[in-house]
């Protein structure tokens, strides 16, 4: 089903990323390739959450600024089409900040501190009581993002489910106060594929762990990364039986190899013994080179004209702002905040 101009009944989807670094294969598996499909089924908004990225990056504002265009290039490179998807920059829509300001009165500090994801992040980053207030309250800001566009579907990783629950609590409280259903509750879509591990064998490919293969990686970078991919430390000689558990080369093949029969055969050979890592990695490298070459080419093409990319972001942001402004107007009126 393909449609250029969605009808009023087309469900609305909101997704996005914090622009803190280039996107990698983990993002591709976890969200990007789905967005290319979603844009034909939903009215899709994809947000560059630069303001949210500042909640823990005030010491490096340049990083956030620079990565807005980098992440936009990644979006365009994978096939997110600005004619079908509205790509927007969060900070340029003041209505999102305004909604956050109201929603903060619909959530308690205790509730924010109980949010399991926020709680975990506080521990992870060693914030304790020195947590930036903006970071503690980012679930309210996320609720503003979701509700401003009346999104009913929000694709998220498992760790973000508590955000959607909190968003819906805010929606219900607000609608009760308003006396009618102005805001829309959202449903979390969790992709079936789990997390893509890092090339080092850590459970998650993540830019802060430095174990990524980026979407813009050169052919040489891909080759070098595949060489480093963690396999089976017990598989010393070619003749040794190999193990598949935790073997990142095979986990990547599971994620990207479309020849499932060929892959099953290779797995059997590997576990039986007699198949070297270099053969497995050669297959993996070929698949990743084939996957990333067209993405890299499109990325380089768009990168030639950054002015055009900024124009795409400007148009998307303006379009998104019109939608957010309508919702914010309704919210303001419902709260009795309209006078003239
Ligand atoms: P950071 O190191 O700054 O946390 P990151 O590389 O882990 O960055 P995030 O920006 O935290 O990336 O990820 C945003 C979203 O991208 C996640 O919520 C998840 O949906 C998806 N994602 C990121 N890494 C992976 C991965 N390895 N596998 C699957 N999905 C991923
Ligand atoms: Mg992360």
mmCIF file of C-alpha atoms and ligand atoms in Angstrom:
data_model
loop_
_atom_site.group_PDB
_atom_site.id
_atom_site.type_symbol
_atom_site.label_atom_id
_atom_site.label_comp_id
_atom_site.label_asym_id
_atom_site.label_seq_id
_atom_site.Cartn_x
_atom_site.Cartn_y
_atom_site.Cartn_z
ATOM 1 C CA UNK A 1 0.000 0.000 0.000
ATOM 2 C CA UNK A 2 1.567 3.232 -1.108
ATOM 3 C CA UNK A 3 0.102 6.688 -0.686
ATOM 4 C CA UNK A 4 1.506 10.147 -1.181
ATOM 5 C CA UNK A 5 -1.131 12.143 0.638
ATOM 6 C CA UNK A 6 -2.557 10.234 3.587
ATOM 7 C CA UNK A 7 -6.227 10.634 4.380
ATOM 8 C CA UNK A 8 -7.444 11.973 7.697
ATOM 9 C CA UNK A 9 -7.968 8.442 8.986
ATOM 10 C CA UNK A 10 -4.381 7.345 8.306
ATOM 11 C CA UNK A 11 -2.835 6.523 11.690
ATOM 12 C CA UNK A 12 -0.075 8.855 12.809
ATOM 13 C CA UNK A 13 3.317 7.568 13.821
ATOM 14 C CA UNK A 14 6.069 9.461 15.636
ATOM 15 C CA UNK A 15 9.667 8.315 15.851
ATOM 16 C CA UNK A 16 13.045 9.965 16.031
ATOM 17 C CA UNK A 17 16.562 10.031 17.348
ATOM 18 C CA UNK A 18 18.751 12.108 19.587
ATOM 19 C CA UNK A 19 21.365 13.590 17.245
ATOM 20 C CA UNK A 20 24.434 12.741 19.297
ATOM 21 C CA UNK A 21 26.372 10.813 16.655
ATOM 22 C CA UNK A 22 26.067 9.100 13.299
ATOM 23 C CA UNK A 23 23.610 6.215 13.057
ATOM 24 C CA UNK A 24 24.823 2.626 12.852
ATOM 25 C CA UNK A 25 23.662 -0.865 11.915
ATOM 26 C CA UNK A 26 21.915 -1.202 15.287
ATOM 27 C CA UNK A 27 19.704 1.748 14.424
ATOM 28 C CA UNK A 28 19.160 0.297 10.960
ATOM 29 C CA UNK A 29 17.877 -2.992 12.370
ATOM 30 C CA UNK A 30 16.052 -1.438 15.322
ATOM 31 C CA UNK A 31 14.225 1.363 13.575
ATOM 32 C CA UNK A 32 15.451 2.813 10.283
ATOM 33 C CA UNK A 33 14.454 0.029 7.938
ATOM 34 C CA UNK A 34 11.008 -0.092 9.546
ATOM 35 C CA UNK A 35 10.518 3.612 8.963
ATOM 36 C CA UNK A 36 11.023 3.107 5.249
ATOM 37 C CA UNK A 37 8.081 0.686 5.373
ATOM 38 C CA UNK A 38 5.972 2.747 7.782
ATOM 39 C CA UNK A 39 6.046 5.814 5.571
ATOM 40 C CA UNK A 40 3.721 4.036 3.135
ATOM 41 C CA UNK A 41 1.283 2.933 5.841
ATOM 42 C CA UNK A 42 1.183 5.845 8.255
ATOM 43 C CA UNK A 43 1.441 9.567 8.351
ATOM 44 C CA UNK A 44 4.976 9.514 9.701
ATOM 45 C CA UNK A 45 6.790 12.197 11.668
ATOM 46 C CA UNK A 46 10.487 11.628 12.319
ATOM 47 C CA UNK A 47 11.971 13.951 14.901
ATOM 48 C CA UNK A 48 15.565 15.043 15.359
ATOM 49 C CA UNK A 49 15.426 15.442 19.139
ATOM 50 C CA UNK A 50 18.161 18.038 19.490
ATOM 51 C CA UNK A 51 16.593 19.761 22.510
ATOM 52 C CA UNK A 52 16.199 16.442 24.294
ATOM 53 C CA UNK A 53 19.812 15.598 23.475
ATOM 54 C CA UNK A 54 20.836 18.707 25.411
ATOM 55 C CA UNK A 55 19.393 17.289 28.644
ATOM 56 C CA UNK A 56 22.687 15.453 29.125
ATOM 57 C CA UNK A 57 24.943 17.183 26.600
ATOM 58 C CA UNK A 58 25.146 20.779 27.782
ATOM 59 C CA UNK A 59 28.915 20.267 28.009
ATOM 60 C CA UNK A 60 29.060 19.478 24.302
ATOM 61 C CA UNK A 61 26.431 21.501 22.470
ATOM 62 C CA UNK A 62 28.540 21.454 19.296
ATOM 63 C CA UNK A 63 28.147 17.702 19.052
ATOM 64 C CA UNK A 64 24.358 17.995 19.018
ATOM 65 C CA UNK A 65 24.372 20.823 16.471
ATOM 66 C CA UNK A 66 26.727 18.993 14.092
ATOM 67 C CA UNK A 67 24.863 15.731 14.251
ATOM 68 C CA UNK A 68 21.485 17.122 13.235
ATOM 69 C CA UNK A 69 22.549 17.206 9.593
ATOM 70 C CA UNK A 70 24.531 13.949 9.929
ATOM 71 C CA UNK A 71 21.504 12.036 11.195
ATOM 72 C CA UNK A 72 19.328 13.686 8.541
ATOM 73 C CA UNK A 73 21.799 12.413 5.927
ATOM 74 C CA UNK A 74 21.484 8.924 7.403
ATOM 75 C CA UNK A 75 17.688 9.164 7.139
ATOM 76 C CA UNK A 76 17.770 10.247 3.510
ATOM 77 C CA UNK A 77 20.439 7.658 2.688
ATOM 78 C CA UNK A 78 18.367 4.710 3.927
ATOM 79 C CA UNK A 79 15.341 5.865 1.956
ATOM 80 C CA UNK A 80 13.260 7.921 4.356
ATOM 81 C CA UNK A 81 11.518 10.051 1.760
ATOM 82 C CA UNK A 82 10.673 13.649 2.700
ATOM 83 C CA UNK A 83 7.714 13.499 0.298
ATOM 84 C CA UNK A 84 6.175 10.792 2.488
ATOM 85 C CA UNK A 85 7.738 11.436 5.894
ATOM 86 C CA UNK A 86 7.829 14.733 7.750
ATOM 87 C CA UNK A 87 11.333 15.153 9.171
ATOM 88 C CA UNK A 88 11.465 17.838 11.863
ATOM 89 C CA UNK A 89 13.878 19.497 14.252
ATOM 90 C CA UNK A 90 12.452 19.450 17.777
ATOM 91 C CA UNK A 91 13.999 22.701 19.050
ATOM 92 C CA UNK A 92 12.482 24.710 16.226
ATOM 93 C CA UNK A 93 8.937 23.979 17.385
ATOM 94 C CA UNK A 94 8.357 26.089 20.513
ATOM 95 C CA UNK A 95 4.894 24.548 20.955
ATOM 96 C CA UNK A 96 6.639 21.361 22.105
ATOM 97 C CA UNK A 97 8.282 23.291 24.925
ATOM 98 C CA UNK A 98 4.991 24.919 25.825
ATOM 99 C CA UNK A 99 3.194 21.589 26.057
ATOM 100 C CA UNK A 100 6.012 20.210 28.206
ATOM 101 C CA UNK A 101 5.537 23.134 30.587
ATOM 102 C CA UNK A 102 1.862 22.278 31.100
ATOM 103 C CA UNK A 103 2.405 18.520 31.291
ATOM 104 C CA UNK A 104 4.958 18.946 34.068
ATOM 105 C CA UNK A 105 1.990 19.799 36.289
ATOM 106 C CA UNK A 106 0.383 16.464 35.481
ATOM 107 C CA UNK A 107 3.266 14.367 36.732
ATOM 108 C CA UNK A 108 4.891 14.188 40.155
ATOM 109 C CA UNK A 109 8.576 14.119 40.978
ATOM 110 C CA UNK A 110 7.986 10.783 42.704
ATOM 111 C CA UNK A 111 6.448 9.365 39.539
ATOM 112 C CA UNK A 112 9.336 10.620 37.403
ATOM 113 C CA UNK A 113 11.833 9.080 39.802
ATOM 114 C CA UNK A 114 9.944 5.800 39.639
ATOM 115 C CA UNK A 115 10.172 5.607 35.851
ATOM 116 C CA UNK A 116 12.332 2.475 35.464
ATOM 117 C CA UNK A 117 14.238 3.769 32.444
ATOM 118 C CA UNK A 118 15.002 7.136 34.041
ATOM 119 C CA UNK A 119 15.960 5.331 37.249
ATOM 120 C CA UNK A 120 18.352 3.090 35.370
ATOM 121 C CA UNK A 121 19.875 5.988 33.461
ATOM 122 C CA UNK A 122 20.428 7.901 36.709
ATOM 123 C CA UNK A 123 22.435 4.958 38.051
ATOM 124 C CA UNK A 124 24.229 4.378 34.741
ATOM 125 C CA UNK A 125 25.398 7.977 34.488
ATOM 126 C CA UNK A 126 26.100 8.339 38.211
ATOM 127 C CA UNK A 127 23.821 11.390 38.485
ATOM 128 C CA UNK A 128 22.321 10.653 41.916
ATOM 129 C CA UNK A 129 20.740 13.912 43.132
ATOM 130 C CA UNK A 130 22.792 15.978 40.668
ATOM 131 C CA UNK A 131 20.568 14.945 37.818
ATOM 132 C CA UNK A 132 19.720 17.828 35.479
ATOM 133 C CA UNK A 133 16.053 18.646 36.069
ATOM 134 C CA UNK A 134 15.546 18.541 32.303
ATOM 135 C CA UNK A 135 16.813 14.984 32.242
ATOM 136 C CA UNK A 136 14.553 13.862 35.076
ATOM 137 C CA UNK A 137 11.560 15.393 33.361
ATOM 138 C CA UNK A 138 12.255 14.223 29.828
ATOM 139 C CA UNK A 139 9.306 11.789 29.934
ATOM 140 C CA UNK A 140 7.051 14.880 30.017
ATOM 141 C CA UNK A 141 8.890 16.333 27.038
ATOM 142 C CA UNK A 142 8.513 13.045 25.204
ATOM 143 C CA UNK A 143 4.781 13.133 25.996
ATOM 144 C CA UNK A 144 4.677 16.589 24.410
ATOM 145 C CA UNK A 145 6.358 15.278 21.253
ATOM 146 C CA UNK A 146 3.982 12.357 20.934
ATOM 147 C CA UNK A 147 0.770 14.201 21.727
ATOM 148 C CA UNK A 148 1.540 17.333 19.692
ATOM 149 C CA UNK A 149 1.190 15.252 16.535
ATOM 150 C CA UNK A 150 -1.614 13.096 18.003
ATOM 151 C CA UNK A 151 0.490 10.037 17.282
ATOM 152 C CA UNK A 152 -1.277 6.784 18.051
ATOM 153 C CA UNK A 153 1.732 4.632 17.248
ATOM 154 C CA UNK A 154 5.242 5.075 18.622
ATOM 155 C CA UNK A 155 7.879 2.522 17.622
ATOM 156 C CA UNK A 156 10.382 2.152 20.446
ATOM 157 C CA UNK A 157 13.005 -0.109 21.891
ATOM 158 C CA UNK A 158 11.899 -2.082 24.941
ATOM 159 C CA UNK A 159 13.615 0.433 27.239
ATOM 160 C CA UNK A 160 11.251 3.163 26.074
ATOM 161 C CA UNK A 161 7.989 1.410 26.991
ATOM 162 C CA UNK A 162 7.817 3.195 30.385
ATOM 163 C CA UNK A 163 7.901 6.529 28.508
ATOM 164 C CA UNK A 164 4.816 5.618 26.530
ATOM 165 C CA UNK A 165 3.046 4.490 29.719
ATOM 166 C CA UNK A 166 3.862 7.797 31.338
ATOM 167 C CA UNK A 167 2.756 9.676 28.244
ATOM 168 C CA UNK A 168 -0.598 7.909 28.369
ATOM 169 C CA UNK A 169 -1.044 8.750 32.056
ATOM 170 C CA UNK A 170 -0.558 12.393 31.144
ATOM 171 C CA UNK A 171 -3.019 12.066 28.260
ATOM 172 C CA UNK A 172 -5.687 10.556 30.523
ATOM 173 C CA UNK A 173 -5.203 13.176 33.233
ATOM 174 C CA UNK A 174 -5.316 15.977 30.719
ATOM 175 C CA UNK A 175 -8.422 14.682 28.967
ATOM 176 C CA UNK A 176 -10.152 14.329 32.342
ATOM 177 C CA UNK A 177 -9.404 17.959 33.151
ATOM 178 C CA UNK A 178 -10.453 19.059 29.670
ATOM 179 C CA UNK A 179 -13.665 17.052 29.948
ATOM 180 C CA UNK A 180 -13.174 15.571 26.496
ATOM 181 C CA UNK A 181 -10.650 13.572 24.528
ATOM 182 C CA UNK A 182 -8.359 16.189 23.090
ATOM 183 C CA UNK A 183 -5.125 14.224 23.378
ATOM 184 C CA UNK A 184 -4.656 10.756 21.924
ATOM 185 C CA UNK A 185 -3.229 7.761 23.749
ATOM 186 C CA UNK A 186 -0.305 6.109 21.989
ATOM 187 C CA UNK A 187 0.592 2.494 21.489
ATOM 188 C CA UNK A 188 4.209 1.360 21.684
ATOM 189 C CA UNK A 189 5.433 -0.799 18.798
ATOM 190 C CA UNK A 190 8.405 -2.879 19.842
ATOM 191 C CA UNK A 191 10.252 -4.390 16.877
ATOM 192 C CA UNK A 192 10.557 -8.176 16.910
ATOM 193 C CA UNK A 193 14.281 -8.154 16.288
ATOM 194 C CA UNK A 194 16.100 -7.536 19.516
ATOM 195 C CA UNK A 195 19.221 -5.499 19.981
ATOM 196 C CA UNK A 196 22.066 -5.863 17.544
ATOM 197 C CA UNK A 197 25.251 -6.678 19.480
ATOM 198 C CA UNK A 198 28.454 -4.690 19.049
ATOM 199 C CA UNK A 199 31.369 -5.960 16.947
ATOM 200 C CA UNK A 200 33.214 -6.565 20.244
ATOM 201 C CA UNK A 201 30.601 -9.053 21.458
ATOM 202 C CA UNK A 202 28.963 -6.647 23.928
ATOM 203 C CA UNK A 203 25.211 -7.018 24.108
ATOM 204 C CA UNK A 204 24.529 -3.772 22.278
ATOM 205 C CA UNK A 205 26.006 -1.951 19.340
ATOM 206 C CA UNK A 206 26.178 1.573 20.728
ATOM 207 C CA UNK A 207 28.044 4.705 19.747
ATOM 208 C CA UNK A 208 29.184 5.390 23.299
ATOM 209 C CA UNK A 209 30.723 1.902 23.449
ATOM 210 C CA UNK A 210 32.658 2.485 20.210
ATOM 211 C CA UNK A 211 31.661 -0.904 18.831
ATOM 212 C CA UNK A 212 29.617 0.185 15.835
ATOM 213 C CA UNK A 213 29.553 -0.105 12.081
ATOM 214 C CA UNK A 214 28.161 3.220 10.938
ATOM 215 C CA UNK A 215 25.810 3.582 7.999
ATOM 216 C CA UNK A 216 28.273 5.889 6.293
ATOM 217 C CA UNK A 217 31.247 3.535 6.818
ATOM 218 C CA UNK A 218 33.675 3.273 3.898
ATOM 219 C CA UNK A 219 34.396 -0.084 2.249
ATOM 220 C CA UNK A 220 37.730 -0.179 4.112
ATOM 221 C CA UNK A 221 36.088 0.594 7.437
ATOM 222 C CA UNK A 222 33.583 -2.190 6.885
ATOM 223 C CA UNK A 223 36.382 -4.624 6.008
ATOM 224 C CA UNK A 224 38.362 -3.637 9.124
ATOM 225 C CA UNK A 225 35.295 -3.856 11.368
ATOM 226 C CA UNK A 226 34.348 -7.325 10.106
ATOM 227 C CA UNK A 227 37.904 -8.518 10.800
ATOM 228 C CA UNK A 228 37.402 -7.433 14.428
ATOM 229 C CA UNK A 229 33.971 -9.044 14.825
ATOM 230 C CA UNK A 230 33.890 -11.262 17.902
ATOM 231 C CA UNK A 231 33.358 -14.944 17.109
ATOM 232 C CA UNK A 232 34.129 -18.012 19.220
ATOM 233 C CA UNK A 233 37.229 -17.815 21.420
ATOM 234 C CA UNK A 234 37.275 -21.639 21.664
ATOM 235 C CA UNK A 235 37.419 -22.045 17.894
ATOM 236 C CA UNK A 236 41.195 -22.021 17.538
ATOM 237 C CA UNK A 237 41.805 -24.476 14.721
ATOM 238 C CA UNK A 238 39.671 -24.759 11.596
ATOM 239 C CA UNK A 239 38.969 -28.375 12.497
ATOM 240 C CA UNK A 240 37.620 -27.457 15.975
ATOM 241 C CA UNK A 241 33.843 -27.488 16.386
ATOM 242 C CA UNK A 242 32.667 -23.867 16.578
ATOM 243 C CA UNK A 243 29.971 -22.364 18.801
ATOM 244 C CA UNK A 244 27.159 -20.107 17.681
ATOM 245 C CA UNK A 245 26.083 -18.682 21.064
ATOM 246 C CA UNK A 246 27.356 -15.137 21.436
ATOM 247 C CA UNK A 247 29.103 -15.450 18.075
ATOM 248 C CA UNK A 248 28.587 -12.009 16.612
ATOM 249 C CA UNK A 249 29.495 -13.021 13.052
ATOM 250 C CA UNK A 250 26.544 -15.418 13.030
ATOM 251 C CA UNK A 251 24.272 -13.005 14.910
ATOM 252 C CA UNK A 252 24.924 -10.468 12.152
ATOM 253 C CA UNK A 253 24.319 -13.090 9.486
ATOM 254 C CA UNK A 254 21.013 -13.877 11.211
ATOM 255 C CA UNK A 255 20.117 -10.198 10.932
ATOM 256 C CA UNK A 256 21.269 -9.494 7.376
ATOM 257 C CA UNK A 257 21.686 -12.717 5.368
ATOM 258 C CA UNK A 258 18.618 -13.337 3.227
ATOM 259 C CA UNK A 259 19.827 -16.779 2.080
ATOM 260 C CA UNK A 260 18.533 -18.640 5.129
ATOM 261 C CA UNK A 261 19.162 -22.113 3.687
ATOM 262 C CA UNK A 262 22.773 -21.269 2.860
ATOM 263 C CA UNK A 263 23.212 -19.801 6.314
ATOM 264 C CA UNK A 264 21.761 -22.897 8.006
ATOM 265 C CA UNK A 265 24.223 -25.028 6.074
ATOM 266 C CA UNK A 266 27.110 -22.802 7.102
ATOM 267 C CA UNK A 267 26.051 -22.984 10.766
ATOM 268 C CA UNK A 268 25.927 -26.780 10.620
ATOM 269 C CA UNK A 269 29.394 -26.932 9.064
ATOM 270 C CA UNK A 270 30.785 -24.490 11.629
ATOM 271 C CA UNK A 271 29.455 -26.373 14.663
ATOM 272 C CA UNK A 272 30.607 -29.692 13.190
ATOM 273 C CA UNK A 273 34.123 -28.346 12.723
ATOM 274 C CA UNK A 274 36.156 -27.799 9.604
ATOM 275 C CA UNK A 275 34.990 -24.280 8.802
ATOM 276 C CA UNK A 276 37.286 -21.351 9.557
ATOM 277 C CA UNK A 277 36.148 -17.963 10.868
ATOM 278 C CA UNK A 278 37.655 -16.360 7.782
ATOM 279 C CA UNK A 279 35.090 -18.065 5.527
ATOM 280 C CA UNK A 280 32.211 -16.939 7.742
ATOM 281 C CA UNK A 281 33.579 -13.411 7.848
ATOM 282 C CA UNK A 282 34.035 -13.330 4.100
ATOM 283 C CA UNK A 283 30.344 -14.098 3.660
ATOM 284 C CA UNK A 284 29.446 -11.478 6.272
ATOM 285 C CA UNK A 285 31.656 -8.851 4.706
ATOM 286 C CA UNK A 286 30.137 -9.404 1.280
ATOM 287 C CA UNK A 287 26.623 -8.991 2.684
ATOM 288 C CA UNK A 288 27.460 -5.840 4.632
ATOM 289 C CA UNK A 289 29.317 -4.304 1.696
ATOM 290 C CA UNK A 290 26.286 -4.968 -0.533
ATOM 291 C CA UNK A 291 23.895 -3.541 2.068
ATOM 292 C CA UNK A 292 25.880 -0.406 2.822
ATOM 293 C CA UNK A 293 27.280 0.513 -0.613
ATOM 294 C CA UNK A 294 24.036 2.010 -1.961
ATOM 295 C CA UNK A 295 23.318 3.689 1.392
ATOM 296 C CA UNK A 296 26.791 5.243 1.381
ATOM 297 C CA UNK A 297 26.412 6.363 -2.232
ATOM 298 C CA UNK A 298 23.095 8.079 -1.524
ATOM 299 C CA UNK A 299 24.544 9.631 1.623
ATOM 300 C CA UNK A 300 27.474 11.075 -0.344
ATOM 301 C CA UNK A 301 25.112 12.377 -3.004
ATOM 302 C CA UNK A 302 22.961 14.238 -0.447
ATOM 303 C CA UNK A 303 26.047 15.408 1.451
ATOM 304 C CA UNK A 304 27.191 17.330 -1.633
ATOM 305 C CA UNK A 305 24.383 19.795 -1.063
ATOM 306 C CA UNK A 306 23.901 20.356 2.643
ATOM 307 C CA UNK A 307 21.867 23.457 1.854
ATOM 308 C CA UNK A 308 19.292 21.229 0.212
ATOM 309 C CA UNK A 309 19.250 18.953 3.273
ATOM 310 C CA UNK A 310 18.664 21.964 5.533
ATOM 311 C CA UNK A 311 15.854 23.046 3.203
ATOM 312 C CA UNK A 312 14.222 19.613 3.586
ATOM 313 C CA UNK A 313 14.488 19.951 7.371
ATOM 314 C CA UNK A 314 13.101 23.473 7.274
ATOM 315 C CA UNK A 315 10.077 22.476 5.219
ATOM 316 C CA UNK A 316 9.425 19.423 7.392
ATOM 317 C CA UNK A 317 9.742 21.466 10.552
ATOM 318 C CA UNK A 318 7.360 24.153 9.291
ATOM 319 C CA UNK A 319 4.794 21.536 8.316
ATOM 320 C CA UNK A 320 5.144 19.813 11.681
ATOM 321 C CA UNK A 321 4.860 23.106 13.520
ATOM 322 C CA UNK A 322 1.471 23.780 11.944
ATOM 323 C CA UNK A 323 0.199 20.477 13.319
ATOM 324 C CA UNK A 324 1.722 21.066 16.760
ATOM 325 C CA UNK A 325 0.271 24.581 16.850
ATOM 326 C CA UNK A 326 -3.277 23.289 16.327
ATOM 327 C CA UNK A 327 -2.908 20.821 19.228
ATOM 328 C CA UNK A 328 -1.293 23.427 21.472
ATOM 329 C CA UNK A 329 -4.130 25.820 20.771
ATOM 330 C CA UNK A 330 -6.652 23.182 21.815
ATOM 331 C CA UNK A 331 -4.635 22.438 24.955
ATOM 332 C CA UNK A 332 -4.344 26.093 25.899
ATOM 333 C CA UNK A 333 -8.070 26.663 25.434
ATOM 334 C CA UNK A 334 -8.926 23.562 27.449
ATOM 335 C CA UNK A 335 -6.782 24.887 30.294
ATOM 336 C CA UNK A 336 -8.504 28.246 30.223
ATOM 337 C CA UNK A 337 -5.398 29.926 28.914
ATOM 338 C CA UNK A 338 -7.006 31.962 26.160
ATOM 339 C CA UNK A 339 -7.979 35.554 26.640
ATOM 340 C CA UNK A 340 -8.023 37.565 23.430
HETATM 341 P P1 LIG B 1 24.316 6.162 22.925
HETATM 342 O O1 LIG B 1 25.569 5.397 23.028
HETATM 343 O O2 LIG B 1 24.489 7.638 22.871
HETATM 344 O O3 LIG B 1 23.260 5.704 23.882
HETATM 345 P P2 LIG B 1 23.299 4.443 20.874
HETATM 346 O O4 LIG B 1 24.223 4.091 19.768
HETATM 347 O O5 LIG B 1 23.063 3.448 21.968
HETATM 348 O O6 LIG B 1 23.757 5.836 21.471
HETATM 349 P P3 LIG B 1 20.710 5.474 20.946
HETATM 350 O O7 LIG B 1 20.643 6.852 20.416
HETATM 351 O O8 LIG B 1 20.734 5.225 22.411
HETATM 352 O O9 LIG B 1 21.955 4.794 20.234
HETATM 353 O O10 LIG B 1 19.563 4.587 20.315
HETATM 354 C C1 LIG B 1 18.298 5.105 19.980
HETATM 355 C C2 LIG B 1 17.396 3.981 19.570
HETATM 356 O O11 LIG B 1 17.999 3.263 18.486
HETATM 357 C C3 LIG B 1 17.170 2.922 20.638
HETATM 358 O O12 LIG B 1 16.089 3.211 21.487
HETATM 359 C C4 LIG B 1 16.885 1.697 19.803
HETATM 360 O O13 LIG B 1 15.554 1.670 19.380
HETATM 361 C C5 LIG B 1 17.756 1.900 18.573
HETATM 362 N N1 LIG B 1 19.040 1.184 18.728
HETATM 363 C C6 LIG B 1 20.223 1.698 19.104
HETATM 364 N N2 LIG B 1 21.176 0.770 19.144
HETATM 365 C C7 LIG B 1 20.590 -0.379 18.775
HETATM 366 C C8 LIG B 1 21.042 -1.727 18.614
HETATM 367 N N3 LIG B 1 22.286 -2.061 18.830
HETATM 368 N N4 LIG B 1 20.147 -2.664 18.226
HETATM 369 C C9 LIG B 1 18.860 -2.339 17.985
HETATM 370 N N5 LIG B 1 18.379 -1.105 18.116
HETATM 371 C C10 LIG B 1 19.205 -0.129 18.502
HETATM 372 MG MG1 LIG B 2 21.781 4.326 23.952
#
